[in-house]
Coordinates of N, CA and C in Angstrom, one line a residue:
Chain C
D174 N -91.4 -144.2 -79.1 CA -90.2 -144.0 -78.0 C -89.7 -143.1 -77.1
A175 N -89.4 -143.4 -76.0 CA -88.5 -142.4 -74.8 C -87.5 -141.2 -75.9
G176 N -87.1 -140.6 -75.6 CA -86.0 -139.7 -76.1 C -85.0 -140.1 -75.6
I177 N -83.9 -141.4 -75.5 CA -83.2 -141.5 -74.4 C -81.5 -142.2 -76.0
T178 N -80.7 -141.5 -75.9 CA -79.7 -142.2 -76.8 C -78.6 -142.7 -75.7
Q179 N -77.6 -143.7 -76.2 CA -77.2 -144.1 -76.0 C -75.4 -144.3 -77.4
S180 N -74.5 -143.1 -76.2 CA -73.4 -143.5 -77.5 C -72.2 -143.9 -76.7
P181 N -71.3 -144.5 -77.2 CA -71.3 -145.2 -78.8 C -72.1 -146.3 -78.0
R182 N -72.9 -146.6 -79.9 CA -73.4 -148.1 -79.6 C -72.7 -149.4 -79.1
H183 N -71.4 -149.3 -79.9 CA -70.6 -150.1 -79.9 C -69.4 -150.0 -79.4
K184 N -68.2 -150.2 -79.1 CA -66.8 -150.1 -78.9 C -65.7 -151.4 -78.5
V185 N -64.8 -151.2 -78.4 CA -63.6 -151.9 -78.4 C -62.5 -150.7 -77.9
T186 N -62.1 -151.7 -76.5 CA -60.9 -150.9 -76.2 C -60.2 -151.6 -75.4
E187 N -59.2 -151.3 -74.7 CA -58.0 -152.3 -74.8 C -57.7 -152.1 -73.0
T188 N -57.4 -153.1 -72.5 CA -57.2 -153.0 -70.8 C -56.7 -152.0 -70.5
G189 N -56.8 -151.1 -68.9 CA -56.2 -150.8 -68.8 C -56.3 -149.0 -69.1
T190 N -57.7 -149.1 -70.3 CA -57.4 -147.8 -71.0 C -59.2 -146.8 -69.8
P191 N -58.6 -145.9 -70.0 CA -60.2 -145.1 -69.4 C -61.7 -145.2 -71.0
V192 N -62.8 -145.2 -70.3 CA -64.1 -145.2 -71.5 C -64.8 -144.5 -70.9
T193 N -65.2 -143.6 -71.3 CA -67.1 -143.0 -71.1 C -67.8 -143.3 -72.1
L194 N -69.3 -143.7 -71.4 CA -70.6 -144.0 -72.1 C -71.3 -142.8 -71.7
R195 N -72.0 -142.2 -73.2 CA -73.3 -141.3 -72.7 C -74.4 -141.7 -73.0
C196 N -74.8 -141.2 -72.6 CA -76.5 -141.4 -72.5 C -77.1 -139.8 -72.4
H197 N -77.4 -139.3 -73.3 CA -78.6 -138.3 -73.4 C -80.2 -138.3 -73.5
Q198 N -81.0 -137.6 -72.6 CA -82.4 -137.9 -72.9 C -83.1 -136.3 -73.1
T199 N -84.1 -136.6 -74.0 CA -84.6 -135.5 -74.2 C -86.2 -135.4 -73.4
E200 N -86.4 -136.0 -72.2 CA -87.6 -135.8 -71.9 C -87.6 -135.2 -70.7
N201 N -86.4 -134.5 -70.2 CA -86.8 -133.7 -69.2 C -86.9 -135.0 -67.6
H202 N -86.2 -136.0 -67.5 CA -86.9 -136.8 -66.5 C -85.9 -136.7 -65.8
R203 N -86.3 -136.9 -64.2 CA -85.1 -136.8 -63.2 C -84.6 -137.8 -62.9
Y204 N -84.7 -139.1 -62.7 CA -84.0 -140.2 -62.3 C -83.2 -140.8 -63.5
M205 N -82.4 -141.2 -63.8 CA -80.9 -142.0 -65.5 C -81.0 -143.1 -64.3
Y206 N -80.5 -143.7 -65.1 CA -79.7 -145.1 -64.5 C -78.6 -145.6 -65.7
W207 N -77.5 -146.4 -64.8 CA -76.6 -147.3 -66.0 C -76.8 -148.7 -65.0
Y208 N -77.1 -149.7 -66.2 CA -77.3 -150.7 -65.8 C -76.4 -151.6 -66.7
R209 N -75.7 -152.6 -66.3 CA -75.3 -153.8 -67.6 C -75.9 -154.9 -67.3
Q210 N -75.5 -155.4 -68.5 CA -76.7 -157.0 -68.1 C -75.7 -157.9 -69.5
D211 N -75.5 -159.2 -68.1 CA -74.4 -160.0 -68.7 C -75.6 -161.5 -68.9
P212 N -75.0 -162.5 -69.5 CA -75.3 -163.9 -70.0 C -75.7 -164.4 -68.3
G213 N -76.8 -164.8 -67.3 CA -77.1 -165.2 -66.2 C -76.6 -164.3 -64.5
H214 N -76.7 -163.5 -65.2 CA -77.1 -162.1 -64.0 C -78.1 -161.0 -64.4
G215 N -78.8 -161.1 -65.5 CA -80.1 -160.4 -66.2 C -79.2 -159.3 -66.1
L216 N -79.9 -157.3 -65.6 CA -79.7 -156.7 -65.6 C -79.1 -156.1 -64.0
R217 N -78.5 -155.6 -64.0 CA -77.9 -154.9 -62.8 C -77.6 -153.6 -62.8
L218 N -77.6 -153.2 -61.7 CA -78.0 -151.5 -61.8 C -76.2 -151.1 -60.7
I219 N -75.8 -149.8 -61.8 CA -74.2 -149.6 -61.7 C -73.9 -148.2 -60.7
H220 N -75.2 -147.6 -61.4 CA -75.0 -146.2 -60.5 C -76.8 -145.8 -61.2
Y221 N -76.9 -144.2 -60.1 CA -78.0 -143.9 -60.8 C -78.1 -142.3 -60.5
S222 N -78.6 -141.8 -60.9 CA -78.8 -140.2 -60.3 C -80.8 -139.6 -60.1
Y223 N -80.6 -138.6 -59.3 CA -82.1 -138.3 -59.0 C -81.7 -137.1 -59.0
G224 N -80.8 -136.4 -59.7 CA -81.0 -135.0 -60.0 C -79.6 -134.3 -60.9
V225 N -79.4 -133.4 -61.3 CA -78.0 -132.7 -61.5 C -77.1 -132.9 -59.9
K226 N -75.7 -133.4 -60.7 CA -74.7 -133.3 -59.6 C -75.4 -134.6 -58.5
D227 N -76.8 -134.5 -58.5 CA -76.8 -136.3 -57.5 C -76.6 -137.2 -57.6
T228 N -75.9 -138.2 -57.2 CA -75.5 -139.7 -57.8 C -75.7 -140.6 -56.8
D229 N -76.1 -141.6 -56.6 CA -75.7 -142.9 -55.7 C -74.9 -144.3 -56.5
K230 N -75.0 -145.3 -55.7 CA -74.1 -146.4 -56.4 C -75.2 -147.2 -56.3
G231 N -75.2 -148.0 -56.8 CA -75.7 -149.0 -57.0 C -75.0 -150.6 -57.1
E232 N -75.6 -152.0 -57.1 CA -74.8 -153.1 -56.8 C -73.7 -153.8 -57.4
V233 N -73.4 -152.7 -58.2 CA -71.9 -153.0 -58.7 C -71.4 -152.5 -59.5
S234 N -71.0 -151.1 -58.6 CA -70.3 -150.1 -58.2 C -68.6 -149.6 -58.4
D235 N -68.3 -150.9 -58.4 CA -67.0 -150.7 -58.2 C -66.0 -151.2 -59.5
G236 N -65.1 -149.4 -59.8 CA -64.6 -150.1 -61.0 C -65.2 -148.5 -62.2
Y237 N -66.0 -148.2 -61.6 CA -67.2 -147.1 -62.7 C -67.6 -145.8 -61.8
S238 N -67.8 -145.1 -62.5 CA -68.0 -143.5 -62.3 C -69.0 -143.0 -62.4
V239 N -70.0 -141.8 -62.4 CA -70.8 -141.4 -63.1 C -70.7 -139.9 -63.1
S240 N -71.0 -139.0 -63.6 CA -71.4 -137.5 -63.5 C -72.4 -137.2 -64.2
R241 N -73.1 -136.2 -63.5 CA -74.8 -135.8 -64.4 C -74.3 -134.5 -63.9
S242 N -73.9 -133.7 -64.9 CA -73.7 -132.3 -65.6 C -75.1 -131.1 -65.3
K243 N -75.7 -131.6 -66.4 CA -77.2 -131.7 -67.1 C -78.2 -132.2 -66.4
T244 N -79.4 -132.2 -67.4 CA -80.3 -133.2 -66.4 C -80.8 -134.0 -67.5
E245 N -80.1 -133.2 -68.3 CA -80.2 -134.6 -70.0 C -78.8 -135.2 -70.3
D246 N -77.9 -135.3 -69.4 CA -76.7 -135.9 -69.1 C -76.1 -136.9 -68.8
F247 N -75.7 -137.8 -68.6 CA -75.1 -138.9 -67.6 C -74.8 -139.6 -68.2
L248 N -73.4 -139.6 -67.7 CA -71.9 -140.0 -68.5 C -71.8 -141.2 -67.0
L249 N -71.1 -142.5 -68.2 CA -70.5 -143.4 -67.1 C -68.8 -143.5 -67.9
T250 N -68.2 -143.6 -66.6 CA -66.6 -143.5 -67.1 C -66.4 -145.3 -66.0
L251 N -65.3 -145.4 -67.1 CA -64.3 -146.5 -66.6 C -63.2 -146.6 -66.8
E252 N -63.0 -146.5 -65.2 CA -61.1 -145.7 -64.3 C -60.1 -146.1 -65.8
S253 N -60.3 -147.3 -65.5 CA -59.0 -148.7 -66.1 C -59.8 -150.1 -66.2
A254 N -60.3 -149.9 -67.7 CA -61.2 -150.7 -68.1 C -60.6 -152.0 -68.0
T255 N -61.6 -153.7 -67.6 CA -61.1 -154.9 -67.2 C -61.4 -155.6 -68.1
S256 N -61.1 -156.8 -68.4 CA -61.8 -157.6 -69.1 C -63.5 -158.0 -68.3
S257 N -63.5 -157.7 -67.5 CA -65.2 -158.3 -66.2 C -66.2 -157.5 -66.6
Q258 N -65.2 -156.3 -67.5 CA -66.3 -155.0 -68.1 C -66.7 -155.4 -69.3
T259 N -66.2 -156.7 -70.0 CA -66.9 -156.5 -71.3 C -69.0 -156.9 -71.2
S260 N -69.6 -156.1 -71.3 CA -71.0 -156.5 -71.2 C -71.9 -155.8 -72.1
V261 N -72.9 -155.3 -71.9 CA -73.9 -154.6 -72.4 C -74.3 -153.6 -71.8
Y262 N -74.4 -152.2 -71.9 CA -74.7 -151.4 -70.9 C -75.8 -150.5 -71.5
F263 N -76.5 -150.1 -70.4 CA -78.0 -149.3 -70.5 C -78.3 -148.5 -69.6
C264 N -78.7 -147.7 -70.3 CA -78.9 -146.4 -69.8 C -80.9 -146.4 -69.8
A265 N -81.3 -146.3 -68.4 CA -82.2 -146.1 -68.5 C -83.2 -144.6 -67.7
I266 N -84.4 -143.7 -67.8 CA -84.7 -143.2 -67.5 C -86.2 -143.2 -67.3
S267 N -86.3 -142.4 -65.7 CA -88.3 -142.0 -65.3 C -88.2 -140.9 -64.6
G268 N -89.5 -140.8 -64.9 CA -89.9 -139.7 -64.6 C -90.0 -138.9 -63.0
H269 N -90.6 -140.6 -62.5 CA -90.7 -140.2 -60.9 C -91.1 -141.5 -60.3
G270 N -89.6 -142.5 -61.4 CA -89.5 -143.3 -60.2 C -89.8 -144.6 -60.2
T271 N -91.1 -144.9 -61.1 CA -91.5 -146.1 -61.5 C -91.4 -146.7 -62.7
E272 N -92.2 -146.1 -63.7 CA -91.7 -146.9 -64.9 C -90.4 -146.1 -65.4
A273 N -89.3 -146.8 -66.1 CA -88.6 -146.6 -66.4 C -88.0 -147.3 -68.7
F274 N -87.8 -145.9 -69.2 CA -87.8 -146.7 -70.2 C -85.9 -146.7 -70.3
F275 N -86.3 -147.6 -71.3 CA -84.2 -147.6 -71.5 C -83.9 -147.4 -73.4
G276 N -82.7 -147.0 -73.4 CA -81.8 -146.8 -74.6 C -81.2 -148.2 -74.9
Q277 N -80.6 -147.9 -76.2 CA -80.6 -149.4 -77.4 C -79.5 -149.5 -77.1
G278 N -78.5 -149.4 -75.9 CA -77.5 -150.1 -74.9 C -76.4 -149.9 -75.8
T279 N -75.0 -149.9 -75.0 CA -73.5 -149.9 -75.7 C -72.9 -151.4 -75.4
R280 N -72.3 -152.1 -76.6 CA -71.7 -152.8 -76.4 C -70.2 -153.0 -76.3
L281 N -69.2 -152.9 -74.9 CA -68.7 -152.3 -74.9 C -67.7 -154.2 -74.5
T282 N -66.7 -154.1 -75.3 CA -65.7 -155.2 -75.0 C -64.2 -154.9 -74.7
V283 N -63.7 -155.6 -73.9 CA -62.6 -155.0 -73.8 C -61.8 -156.0 -73.2
V284 N -60.6 -155.7 -74.4 CA -59.8 -157.2 -74.9 C -58.3 -156.7 -74.3
Chain P
Q267 N -80.4 -166.2 -51.7 CA -81.5 -166.5 -52.8 C -81.7 -165.1 -53.2
K268 N -81.3 -165.1 -54.6 CA -82.4 -163.1 -54.9 C -83.6 -163.1 -54.0
E269 N -83.7 -161.6 -54.8 CA -84.8 -161.2 -54.0 C -86.0 -161.8 -55.0
V270 N -85.8 -162.0 -56.2 CA -86.8 -161.4 -57.3 C -86.3 -163.1 -58.0
E271 N -87.1 -164.3 -57.9 CA -86.3 -165.0 -58.7 C -87.6 -165.6 -60.7
Q272 N -87.0 -165.9 -61.2 CA -87.3 -166.3 -62.5 C -87.2 -167.5 -63.3
D273 N -88.1 -168.4 -64.0 CA -87.7 -169.3 -64.5 C -86.7 -168.7 -66.4
P274 N -85.5 -169.0 -66.3 CA -84.7 -168.4 -67.6 C -85.6 -168.9 -68.7
G275 N -85.8 -170.3 -68.6 CA -86.5 -171.0 -69.8 C -85.3 -171.6 -70.6
P276 N -85.4 -172.1 -71.9 CA -86.6 -170.8 -72.4 C -87.7 -171.9 -72.9
L277 N -89.2 -171.5 -72.4 CA -89.8 -171.6 -72.9 C -90.7 -171.2 -74.4
S278 N -91.0 -172.5 -74.9 CA -91.2 -173.1 -76.9 C -92.5 -173.0 -76.4
V279 N -93.5 -172.8 -77.5 CA -95.2 -172.8 -76.9 C -95.5 -172.4 -78.6
P280 N -96.8 -173.5 -78.9 CA -97.0 -172.9 -80.5 C -97.3 -171.7 -80.5
E281 N -97.8 -170.9 -81.5 CA -98.1 -169.8 -82.4 C -99.9 -170.3 -81.8
G282 N -100.4 -169.0 -81.0 CA -101.9 -169.3 -80.9 C -102.1 -169.5 -79.5
A283 N -101.2 -170.3 -78.2 CA -101.2 -170.8 -77.3 C -101.3 -169.9 -76.2
I284 N -102.3 -170.3 -75.2 CA -102.1 -169.1 -73.5 C -100.5 -169.4 -73.5
V285 N -99.8 -168.2 -72.7 CA -98.8 -168.2 -72.6 C -98.7 -167.7 -70.6
S286 N -98.4 -168.6 -69.2 CA -98.4 -168.1 -68.4 C -96.5 -167.5 -68.2
L287 N -96.2 -166.7 -68.2 CA -95.1 -165.9 -67.3 C -94.9 -166.0 -65.7
N288 N -93.9 -166.1 -65.4 CA -94.2 -166.2 -63.5 C -92.8 -165.9 -62.8
C289 N -93.0 -165.1 -61.5 CA -92.0 -164.7 -61.3 C -92.3 -164.6 -59.2
T290 N -91.5 -165.6 -58.8 CA -91.2 -165.1 -57.2 C -90.8 -163.7 -56.3
Y291 N -91.3 -163.6 -55.6 CA -90.1 -162.4 -54.5 C -90.5 -162.5 -53.3
S292 N -89.2 -162.2 -52.8 CA -89.4 -162.3 -50.9 C -89.8 -160.6 -49.9
N293 N -89.7 -159.7 -50.9 CA -89.9 -158.8 -50.2 C -91.4 -158.4 -49.6
S294 N -91.8 -158.0 -49.1 CA -93.0 -158.0 -48.9 C -93.6 -156.5 -48.6
A295 N -92.8 -156.2 -48.7 CA -93.1 -154.3 -48.9 C -92.9 -154.0 -50.5
F296 N -92.4 -154.9 -51.7 CA -92.9 -154.3 -52.8 C -94.4 -153.6 -52.6
Q297 N -94.8 -152.4 -53.5 CA -96.2 -152.2 -54.4 C -96.3 -152.3 -55.7
Y298 N -95.0 -151.8 -56.5 CA -95.3 -151.2 -57.8 C -94.7 -153.1 -58.9
F299 N -95.1 -153.5 -59.5 CA -95.0 -154.6 -59.5 C -94.7 -154.5 -61.7
M300 N -93.2 -154.2 -62.2 CA -93.5 -153.7 -63.5 C -93.2 -155.0 -64.8
W301 N -93.4 -155.5 -65.8 CA -93.1 -156.4 -66.5 C -92.4 -155.2 -68.3
Y302 N -92.1 -155.9 -68.4 CA -90.3 -155.8 -69.6 C -90.6 -156.6 -70.8
R303 N -90.9 -156.2 -71.8 CA -90.0 -156.9 -72.8 C -89.0 -156.7 -73.5
Q304 N -87.9 -157.8 -73.7 CA -86.9 -157.5 -74.3 C -86.7 -158.2 -75.8
Y305 N -86.5 -157.7 -76.8 CA -86.1 -158.0 -77.9 C -84.3 -158.2 -78.4
S306 N -83.9 -158.9 -79.0 CA -82.7 -159.8 -78.8 C -82.1 -158.4 -79.7
R307 N -80.8 -158.4 -78.7 CA -80.4 -156.9 -79.2 C -80.6 -155.7 -79.0
K308 N -81.5 -155.2 -78.5 CA -82.7 -154.7 -77.9 C -82.4 -153.7 -76.3
G309 N -82.8 -152.6 -76.0 CA -83.5 -152.3 -74.7 C -84.5 -152.9 -73.7
P310 N -85.1 -153.2 -72.7 CA -86.3 -153.6 -72.0 C -87.1 -152.5 -73.0
E311 N -88.0 -153.1 -73.2 CA -89.2 -151.9 -73.3 C -90.9 -152.6 -72.0
L312 N -91.1 -151.1 -71.4 CA -91.9 -151.1 -70.6 C -93.5 -152.0 -70.7
L313 N -93.7 -153.1 -70.8 CA -95.1 -153.8 -70.9 C -96.3 -152.9 -70.4
M314 N -96.1 -153.3 -68.7 CA -96.7 -152.6 -68.3 C -96.8 -153.3 -66.5
Y315 N -97.6 -152.2 -65.8 CA -97.4 -152.6 -64.9 C -99.0 -152.9 -63.8
T316 N -98.4 -153.6 -62.7 CA -99.4 -153.0 -61.6 C -99.3 -152.9 -60.7
Y317 N -100.3 -152.5 -59.9 CA -100.2 -151.8 -58.2 C -100.7 -152.9 -57.1
S318 N -99.8 -152.9 -56.6 CA -100.4 -154.1 -55.3 C -101.1 -155.0 -55.9
S319 N -101.7 -155.8 -55.1 CA -102.3 -156.6 -56.0 C -103.7 -157.2 -56.7
G320 N -104.0 -158.4 -57.5 CA -105.0 -157.7 -58.2 C -104.6 -157.9 -60.0
N321 N -105.4 -157.7 -60.7 CA -105.0 -157.7 -62.6 C -105.3 -156.7 -62.9
K322 N -104.7 -156.9 -64.2 CA -104.5 -155.3 -65.3 C -104.4 -155.8 -66.3
E323 N -105.4 -155.7 -67.2 CA -105.4 -156.2 -68.5 C -105.1 -155.3 -70.1
D324 N -104.6 -155.6 -70.9 CA -104.0 -154.5 -71.7 C -104.1 -155.3 -73.0
G325 N -105.1 -155.2 -74.1 CA -104.8 -156.2 -75.1 C -104.6 -157.6 -74.6
R326 N -104.0 -157.7 -75.6 CA -103.6 -159.5 -75.3 C -102.8 -159.4 -73.9
F327 N -102.1 -158.8 -72.6 CA -102.0 -159.2 -71.8 C -102.5 -158.8 -70.7
T328 N -102.2 -159.9 -70.0 CA -102.9 -159.6 -68.5 C -101.3 -160.0 -67.3
A329 N -101.6 -159.1 -66.7 CA -100.6 -158.5 -65.2 C -101.6 -159.5 -64.6
Q330 N -100.8 -160.3 -62.9 CA -101.8 -160.5 -62.1 C -100.3 -160.7 -61.1
V331 N -100.9 -160.2 -59.6 CA -100.3 -160.1 -58.7 C -101.5 -160.6 -57.3
D332 N -100.5 -161.6 -56.6 CA -100.8 -162.3 -55.7 C -99.9 -161.9 -54.6
K333 N -100.1 -160.7 -53.5 CA -98.9 -160.2 -52.5 C -98.7 -161.6 -51.2
S334 N -99.8 -162.0 -51.6 CA -100.3 -163.0 -49.8 C -98.8 -164.4 -50.6
S335 N -99.6 -164.7 -51.8 CA -98.1 -165.5 -52.0 C -96.9 -165.2 -52.6
K336 N -96.8 -163.8 -52.8 CA -95.6 -163.3 -53.3 C -95.4 -163.7 -54.8
Y337 N -96.1 -163.4 -55.4 CA -96.2 -164.3 -56.8 C -96.7 -163.4 -58.3
I338 N -95.8 -163.2 -58.9 CA -96.8 -162.7 -60.0 C -96.9 -163.0 -61.0
S339 N -97.8 -163.0 -62.6 CA -97.8 -163.9 -64.0 C -97.7 -162.2 -64.7
L340 N -97.5 -162.8 -65.8 CA -98.4 -162.4 -66.9 C -98.6 -163.9 -67.8
F341 N -100.4 -163.1 -68.4 CA -100.8 -164.2 -69.1 C -100.5 -163.2 -71.0
I342 N -100.0 -164.4 -71.8 CA -100.6 -163.6 -73.0 C -101.5 -164.4 -73.6
R343 N -102.5 -164.2 -74.5 CA -103.6 -164.5 -74.9 C -103.4 -165.0 -76.6
D344 N -103.8 -165.7 -77.1 CA -103.4 -165.6 -78.6 C -101.9 -165.2 -78.9
S345 N -101.7 -166.0 -78.5 CA -99.7 -165.7 -78.2 C -99.4 -165.6 -80.4
Q346 N -98.3 -165.1 -80.6 CA -97.5 -164.4 -81.7 C -96.3 -164.5 -82.3
P347 N -95.6 -164.6 -83.1 CA -94.4 -165.4 -83.6 C -93.8 -164.0 -82.7
S348 N -94.7 -162.5 -83.0 CA -93.8 -161.6 -82.9 C -93.6 -161.2 -81.3
D349 N -94.4 -162.3 -80.3 CA -94.3 -161.9 -78.9 C -93.0 -162.5 -78.3
S350 N -92.1 -163.9 -79.7 CA -90.5 -164.3 -78.5 C -90.1 -163.1 -78.4
A351 N -89.5 -162.9 -77.1 CA -88.6 -161.9 -76.8 C -87.9 -162.9 -75.4
T352 N -87.6 -161.9 -74.1 CA -87.2 -162.5 -73.0 C -88.3 -161.2 -72.2
Y353 N -89.0 -162.0 -71.3 CA -89.6 -160.6 -71.0 C -89.4 -161.0 -69.3
L354 N -89.3 -159.8 -68.2 CA -88.4 -159.6 -66.9 C -89.4 -159.0 -66.2
C355 N -89.7 -159.6 -65.5 CA -90.0 -158.8 -63.9 C -89.8 -158.0 -63.1
A356 N -90.1 -156.6 -62.0 CA -89.1 -156.1 -61.6 C -89.6 -156.1 -60.9
P357 N -90.4 -155.7 -59.6 CA -91.1 -155.2 -58.6 C -90.3 -153.8 -58.4
R358 N -90.9 -152.1 -57.8 CA -89.9 -151.1 -57.7 C -90.1 -151.3 -55.8
D359 N -88.4 -151.4 -55.5 CA -88.8 -150.8 -53.9 C -88.9 -149.5 -53.2
S360 N -89.0 -149.3 -52.0 CA -89.3 -148.1 -51.4 C -88.1 -147.3 -51.5
N361 N -86.6 -147.3 -52.2 CA -86.1 -147.1 -53.0 C -85.7 -145.8 -54.1
Y362 N -87.7 -146.7 -54.9 CA -87.8 -146.2 -56.2 C -86.5 -147.3 -56.9
Q363 N -86.0 -147.9 -56.7 CA -85.2 -149.1 -57.4 C -86.1 -150.3 -57.8
L364 N -85.8 -150.7 -59.0 CA -86.2 -151.5 -59.7 C -85.2 -152.7 -59.5
I365 N -85.7 -154.0 -58.4 CA -85.3 -155.4 -58.9 C -85.9 -156.0 -59.4
W366 N -84.3 -156.8 -60.5 CA -84.6 -157.4 -61.6 C -84.9 -158.7 -61.3
G367 N -85.6 -159.9 -61.8 CA -85.6 -161.0 -62.3 C -84.8 -161.6 -63.7
A368 N -83.9 -162.2 -63.1 CA -83.3 -162.6 -64.4 C -84.0 -162.7 -66.0
G369 N -85.5 -162.9 -66.0 CA -85.9 -162.7 -67.6 C -85.9 -164.5 -68.0
T370 N -87.3 -164.3 -68.3 CA -87.6 -165.8 -69.4 C -87.6 -165.6 -70.3
K371 N -87.0 -166.0 -71.2 CA -86.9 -166.4 -73.2 C -88.3 -167.4 -73.4
L372 N -89.0 -166.8 -74.5 CA -90.3 -167.0 -74.8 C -90.0 -167.3 -76.3
I373 N -89.8 -168.5 -76.5 CA -90.0 -168.8 -78.2 C -91.7 -169.3 -78.7
I374 N -92.3 -168.1 -79.3 CA -93.3 -168.8 -80.3 C -93.4 -169.2 -81.4
K375 N -93.8 -170.9 -81.4 CA -92.7 -171.2 -82.8 C -94.9 -171.2 -83.9
P376 N -94.1 -171.3 -84.9 CA -95.5 -170.5 -86.0 C -96.1 -172.0 -86.8

């Protein structure tokens, strides 16, 4: 398995609170991605990074921000969580933008 | 219209059957085509990928791309209950982004 760890694995939070999800990799891969997965929508890209401090928006970036200060860590922040952000979040890594390897996911519930 | 269309299923077949999973896409510029498998409550895992048109075989799995009809297929021979999962197709665009199908849920009945 690719060395990729997401934390926390489960989280319940209240509407309006900030939440940060962490993705940590040990593969030294250049590309890192955050996706959300919801029934009926499949995987949707939130943000991605192509290097330290280099990030860009995906198709569903509103309400989310990211940071990558080190190669191995990619943080996803929900500035003010809403119930529509209840989802399963996946981090993925890729060395050259072709094969992507996924973490185990974080189940986030916003109540 | 979505860029990648995939029947969500579920597709239920008996053990030992040949399974055919399919996607269609709209962007003729796609060159790499990935297949991922996702077990319940797990992250997707890469099964195999092909470049441009043609076939690629890996054990019981064969991936096929027909760029002229924009059609992607994954065949599973001698299907096993352990193959029960959701299968996602994902072409890669020119910006190195994967464009995901919705996934097909496959059930192999013992």
